[in-house]
Amino acid sequence: MSGVCGCCSALKPRYKRLIDNIFPDDPQEGLVKNNMEKLTFYGITNTEKLDRIGQYLAQRLCRDVARLRHRKGYVFMSMEALDRLLVTCHAHSLNLFVESFLKMVQKLLETDDPDLKVLAVESFVKFANIEEITPNYHRRSMYDFFVSKFSSMCHSTDSNPDTRLRIRIAGLQGIQGVVRKTVSDDLQVNIWEHMNKIVPSLLYNMQQYSVEAEPETPKEEETNPAAAAENVLRDVTNKASFGNIQNILKPLLEHLDNHHLWVPNEFAVKSLRIIMFSVQAQYGHEVVKMLMTHLDVHNQSDPKVKAGIVDVVSNTVVIAAGGSIGPSVLDVFNSLLRHLRKSIEVQTTNSEDVDDEMKFQDTIINTIGEFANNLPDYQKIDIMMFIMSKVPTLNEVEIGVYTKHVQLQTNLLRTILKVATKYKTTYMNQAFQSPFLEPLLQMSLSDDQGTRLIVQHILHTLLDRHNNSQMFTFVRTVKDISELKLSIEKPSKQDTYFMRKTGNQFYSHICENIQMESNKVANFESLYCTMCLLCIELGEEDVQVELFRLVLTIQHSVNMGSLPMTHKCAIHAVIITFMDLVSQLIASPALGDYVQQIIEARQKDAPHFLPEFAFNRNNKTESYPETFVANDEWMFSSDTISDILSASGYNTLRLADDFHYNPTGRSLAAIIRSTDQMDASGRTIADSTSLTLSLESLDSSPGQKRKSLVEEITFESLKKVLADESEHKKAQEKKQKEILETFQTAPFEEIVAKSEAQANDLQERFNKILDGLAMDKVLTTGQGVTEGTEDQTIGGLDITYPDLFVY
């Protein structure tokens, strides 16, 4: 029957006759418009016939493809008819029609003709934009084929450049169509399982065809594979949920590894930035986490490769910082610090690739700084404290690892400095919390002058709230302070309390730091800047007096010490420059005249004590005097300064006290901190600047004579106290052990006898005390005591205690 129908068109079903009528005799004329409209109307009104219409069109297409040389035009018309029916007819039964449509697309993709491949992709993209009412779950094998075929088209190697370009763009468009069609319904096909094919195809085209700017028009995407690939990558990433992000990143990182794209890393940076800007904001930290995990995988790789990965992290972490919270931030910093420590260990044990390791370390430090720049201020403080906790202390130094220790200290402090530059100080007590300030000041006493210099720069960054530090980069006298254009504000109550509590820690460390023999010119300049910032940012009256006291103490210590001549001249130059600055800050004409008097005296007889000479880097050893002489007219007098300040209304009681510090090279921060409380007058309840203890009169203890004991607390004395406590503890443990053995082994009668003896002895001693108190009371009243009265009084105070109960 079918053969008869084939011969006589009148006997064919109506849908077949309508399909046959849309094809003209000459394929160049295109579809017959009127007949196409009739077929469309028939499909809309008879939706149950759509599946048969699709099957018949598929048969014609297969026949035309088989005779492609003469029927190619009819192939295009068949696909055009399918596209129109697909767009026009929306019905529940469209699924059956779609099956025929997809088979026709598959048939065209399997041909070797580039035009038909492009035609298949264009039809599939139109289909992908149609929202189906009910999904069909048995198309999984077809979509798997489409993903593989479109991915292979992205790698086309056709000899004709134009054809190759068309096929690659068509493959990218096909991938985008598959993603849009399937990404919202994993039951049809899990598109994320195919990312190992899709992502490399996108990256390959992005790498082959560079695009310098974002595509301004859709036409540019149709002519530039790189623009099209970027658009698809953004689309895929934007639709990824939390669990699917690694399906995109894993093949991306493998592609970068396989093609050695970490050095140089421009393409890697570009690709990851596209990912970060496209991924949902709350998932950004997961991208950073995977990058850090990938860095761990390359732990033993070339430092250039690791530096490239960290640089990518630096570019992506800035974008992710806003959405990072809590542990994810510390995880990133902890991982970066771990790699920093590992790099330093490699650098100190292997002389090769030293420059590369140093660049890698710089990259880590910059990355931490960039990440911190996008965090809120409270997290920046936490990060600085976290990094400070990783800085090895002096007690952790072992013989043979000093170089590694210093390098690690230096790099971690550089990291803190990088974070500090991103922090804006509001209140000092927030910036200098105790867990951060104490170890930081401890590092300021390091034996390495470079480490001490970095610590001072950290202090400058956090102390300087008004950008005044640049005015104190060099030690030089200024005739008129207004030339510096300083920004000065009155310290707040919080800052005043902060300095009363912790100011002595700053003073003690400055006093000791400035007298270290390993100091260089930069160290003296940085200490001068620190003193100036303390005076400007926190310079209320008590702080100014303490700074004067600090200066006088440094002057006395330098004159009495054995520092080299160059150091003594530099320190005296710092003192005279600082005093000149303070005299103008507090607007004290008398103090200004006194400072100018000393400057003139030095200009005349001791120019080596002035900054113009002491900080002249062209000086040689022969330029300095052979012997050190400190005449009184060249030095500041504490009495003169006290009189001047008293006349100005300052409380100078503290100025007369010597400012003691710990000359051992190690700060006793705990002792200083325990004596930082102040009374209302501003004087410390326990003088924290003096590390000597004196015991008051012991007359209040009966039977004890007053002893005058003045003992200097040093490291050895503290060590002795700890040793004595240990011995006392051992004696107590031994005594407890003996008592326990007695109760376990001794007879019951012996235990009772010992207890009664102890009770009787205690009773006698207590009676003597009560008798003495009673007699003192009688003598103070001045009345005679009769025998009866005495007996009665004593009897009233005589208390008989029961025997010690043992049972």
mmCIF file of C-alpha atoms in Angstrom, residues 584-715:
data_model
loop_
_atom_site.group_PDB
_atom_site.id
_atom_site.type_symbol
_atom_site.label_atom_id
_atom_site.label_comp_id
_atom_site.label_asym_id
_atom_site.label_seq_id
_atom_site.Cartn_x
_atom_site.Cartn_y
_atom_site.Cartn_z
ATOM 1 C CA GLN A 584 57.285 74.502 69.115
ATOM 2 C CA LEU A 585 54.377 72.081 69.493
ATOM 3 C CA ILE A 586 53.611 73.133 73.074
ATOM 4 C CA ALA A 587 54.236 76.779 72.187
ATOM 5 C CA SER A 588 56.606 77.406 75.092
ATOM 6 C CA PRO A 589 58.872 80.400 74.350
ATOM 7 C CA ALA A 590 61.049 79.672 77.378
ATOM 8 C CA LEU A 591 61.637 76.090 76.311
ATOM 9 C CA GLY A 592 62.243 77.212 72.729
ATOM 10 C CA ASP A 593 64.859 79.718 73.884
ATOM 11 C CA TYR A 594 66.546 77.038 75.996
ATOM 12 C CA VAL A 595 66.695 74.623 73.053
ATOM 13 C CA GLN A 596 68.083 77.337 70.768
ATOM 14 C CA GLN A 597 70.699 78.131 73.410
ATOM 15 C CA ILE A 598 71.942 74.537 73.354
ATOM 16 C CA ILE A 599 71.848 74.426 69.542
ATOM 17 C CA GLU A 600 74.003 77.569 69.364
ATOM 18 C CA ALA A 601 76.441 76.125 71.899
ATOM 19 C CA ARG A 602 76.767 72.954 69.841
ATOM 20 C CA GLN A 603 77.140 74.885 66.605
ATOM 21 C CA LYS A 604 80.048 76.691 68.159
ATOM 22 C CA ASP A 605 81.944 73.876 69.898
ATOM 23 C CA ALA A 606 80.199 70.518 69.157
ATOM 24 C CA PRO A 607 78.660 70.465 65.666
ATOM 25 C CA HIS A 608 78.934 66.656 65.641
ATOM 26 C CA PHE A 609 75.937 66.586 68.041
ATOM 27 C CA LEU A 610 73.679 68.273 65.495
ATOM 28 C CA PRO A 611 71.647 66.436 62.809
ATOM 29 C CA GLU A 612 73.344 68.275 59.939
ATOM 30 C CA PHE A 613 76.574 66.486 60.826
ATOM 31 C CA ALA A 614 75.450 63.287 62.574
ATOM 32 C CA PHE A 615 73.083 62.264 59.764
ATOM 33 C CA ASN A 616 75.339 63.209 56.900
ATOM 34 C CA ARG A 617 75.799 59.909 55.087
ATOM 35 C CA ASN A 618 79.023 61.137 53.516
ATOM 36 C CA ASN A 619 80.789 61.254 56.862
ATOM 37 C CA LYS A 620 83.779 59.041 57.490
ATOM 38 C CA THR A 621 85.242 57.768 60.732
ATOM 39 C CA GLU A 622 87.921 60.482 60.624
ATOM 40 C CA SER A 623 85.191 63.140 60.601
ATOM 41 C CA TYR A 624 84.226 62.394 64.219
ATOM 42 C CA PRO A 625 86.143 63.459 67.359
ATOM 43 C CA GLU A 626 88.514 60.867 68.769
ATOM 44 C CA THR A 627 87.159 61.159 72.305
ATOM 45 C CA PHE A 628 83.665 61.742 73.586
ATOM 46 C CA VAL A 629 83.133 64.925 75.618
ATOM 47 C CA ALA A 630 79.749 66.012 76.992
ATOM 48 C CA ASN A 631 79.934 69.497 78.427
ATOM 49 C CA ASP A 632 76.998 70.724 80.471
ATOM 50 C CA GLU A 633 76.263 73.617 78.110
ATOM 51 C CA TRP A 634 75.768 71.100 75.298
ATOM 52 C CA MET A 635 73.339 68.934 77.245
ATOM 53 C CA PHE A 636 69.814 69.371 78.562
ATOM 54 C CA SER A 637 69.379 69.889 82.283
ATOM 55 C CA SER A 638 66.466 68.160 83.990
ATOM 56 C CA ASP A 639 66.237 70.974 86.566
ATOM 57 C CA THR A 640 66.009 73.672 83.904
ATOM 58 C CA ILE A 641 63.376 71.753 81.933
ATOM 59 C CA SER A 642 61.433 71.082 85.129
ATOM 60 C CA ASP A 643 61.391 74.771 86.027
ATOM 61 C CA ILE A 644 60.259 75.774 82.556
ATOM 62 C CA LEU A 645 57.453 73.202 82.463
ATOM 63 C CA SER A 646 56.333 73.990 86.015
ATOM 64 C CA ALA A 647 56.034 77.639 85.061
ATOM 65 C CA SER A 648 53.775 76.544 82.189
ATOM 66 C CA GLY A 649 51.504 74.578 84.514
ATOM 67 C CA TYR A 650 52.850 71.065 83.921
ATOM 68 C CA ASN A 651 53.044 68.472 86.686
ATOM 69 C CA THR A 652 56.779 67.727 86.775
ATOM 70 C CA LEU A 653 56.924 65.473 89.825
ATOM 71 C CA ARG A 654 57.728 62.500 87.617
ATOM 72 C CA LEU A 655 60.433 64.385 85.751
ATOM 73 C CA ALA A 656 62.775 64.239 88.716
ATOM 74 C CA ASP A 657 62.614 60.441 88.906
ATOM 75 C CA ASP A 658 65.117 58.413 86.964
ATOM 76 C CA PHE A 659 63.681 56.480 84.071
ATOM 77 C CA HIS A 660 65.002 52.948 84.475
ATOM 78 C CA TYR A 661 64.812 50.359 81.719
ATOM 79 C CA ASN A 662 65.909 46.793 81.244
ATOM 80 C CA PRO A 663 69.444 46.863 79.772
ATOM 81 C CA THR A 664 69.587 43.106 79.177
ATOM 82 C CA GLY A 665 68.187 43.404 75.674
ATOM 83 C CA ARG A 666 64.918 41.671 76.545
ATOM 84 C CA SER A 667 61.830 43.514 77.732
ATOM 85 C CA LEU A 668 60.097 42.472 80.950
ATOM 86 C CA ALA A 669 56.678 43.278 79.574
ATOM 87 C CA ALA A 670 54.827 41.509 82.305
ATOM 88 C CA ILE A 671 56.469 43.624 84.994
ATOM 89 C CA ILE A 672 55.820 46.819 83.100
ATOM 90 C CA ARG A 673 52.225 45.906 82.427
ATOM 91 C CA SER A 674 51.504 45.086 86.064
ATOM 92 C CA THR A 675 52.465 48.606 87.127
ATOM 93 C CA ASP A 676 50.602 50.656 84.583
ATOM 94 C CA GLN A 677 47.713 51.795 86.778
ATOM 95 C CA MET A 678 47.493 55.523 87.492
ATOM 96 C CA ASP A 679 45.855 57.624 90.133
ATOM 97 C CA ALA A 680 43.868 60.790 89.474
ATOM 98 C CA SER A 681 46.954 63.026 89.575
ATOM 99 C CA GLY A 682 48.573 61.134 86.721
ATOM 100 C CA ARG A 683 51.294 59.464 88.821
ATOM 101 C CA THR A 684 51.548 55.730 88.640
ATOM 102 C CA ILE A 685 50.459 53.783 91.683
ATOM 103 C CA ALA A 686 53.442 51.517 91.128
ATOM 104 C CA ASP A 687 56.232 53.183 89.140
ATOM 105 C CA SER A 688 56.447 51.061 86.023
ATOM 106 C CA THR A 689 59.610 52.769 84.852
ATOM 107 C CA SER A 690 61.592 51.566 87.793
ATOM 108 C CA LEU A 691 62.402 47.899 87.938
ATOM 109 C CA THR A 692 63.527 47.933 91.575
ATOM 110 C CA LEU A 693 61.417 46.942 94.529
ATOM 111 C CA SER A 694 61.709 48.231 98.102
ATOM 112 C CA LEU A 695 59.959 46.868 101.154
ATOM 113 C CA GLU A 696 58.284 49.256 103.563
ATOM 114 C CA SER A 697 58.697 49.187 107.335
ATOM 115 C CA LEU A 698 57.910 45.885 108.935
ATOM 116 C CA ASP A 699 57.145 47.407 112.386
ATOM 117 C CA SER A 700 53.588 46.228 112.096
ATOM 118 C CA SER A 701 54.739 42.658 112.587
ATOM 119 C CA PRO A 702 55.462 41.993 116.227
ATOM 120 C CA GLY A 703 58.835 40.548 117.014
ATOM 121 C CA GLN A 704 60.255 41.525 113.647
ATOM 122 C CA LYS A 705 62.937 44.098 113.080
ATOM 123 C CA ARG A 706 62.872 46.444 110.135
ATOM 124 C CA LYS A 707 64.936 45.255 107.261
ATOM 125 C CA SER A 708 66.113 47.416 104.424
ATOM 126 C CA LEU A 709 66.054 45.317 101.325
ATOM 127 C CA VAL A 710 66.696 46.792 97.916
ATOM 128 C CA GLU A 711 67.054 44.198 95.237
ATOM 129 C CA GLU A 712 67.298 44.840 91.513
ATOM 130 C CA ILE A 713 65.045 42.623 89.532
ATOM 131 C CA THR A 714 67.030 41.034 86.761
ATOM 132 C CA PHE A 715 66.662 37.963 84.640
#
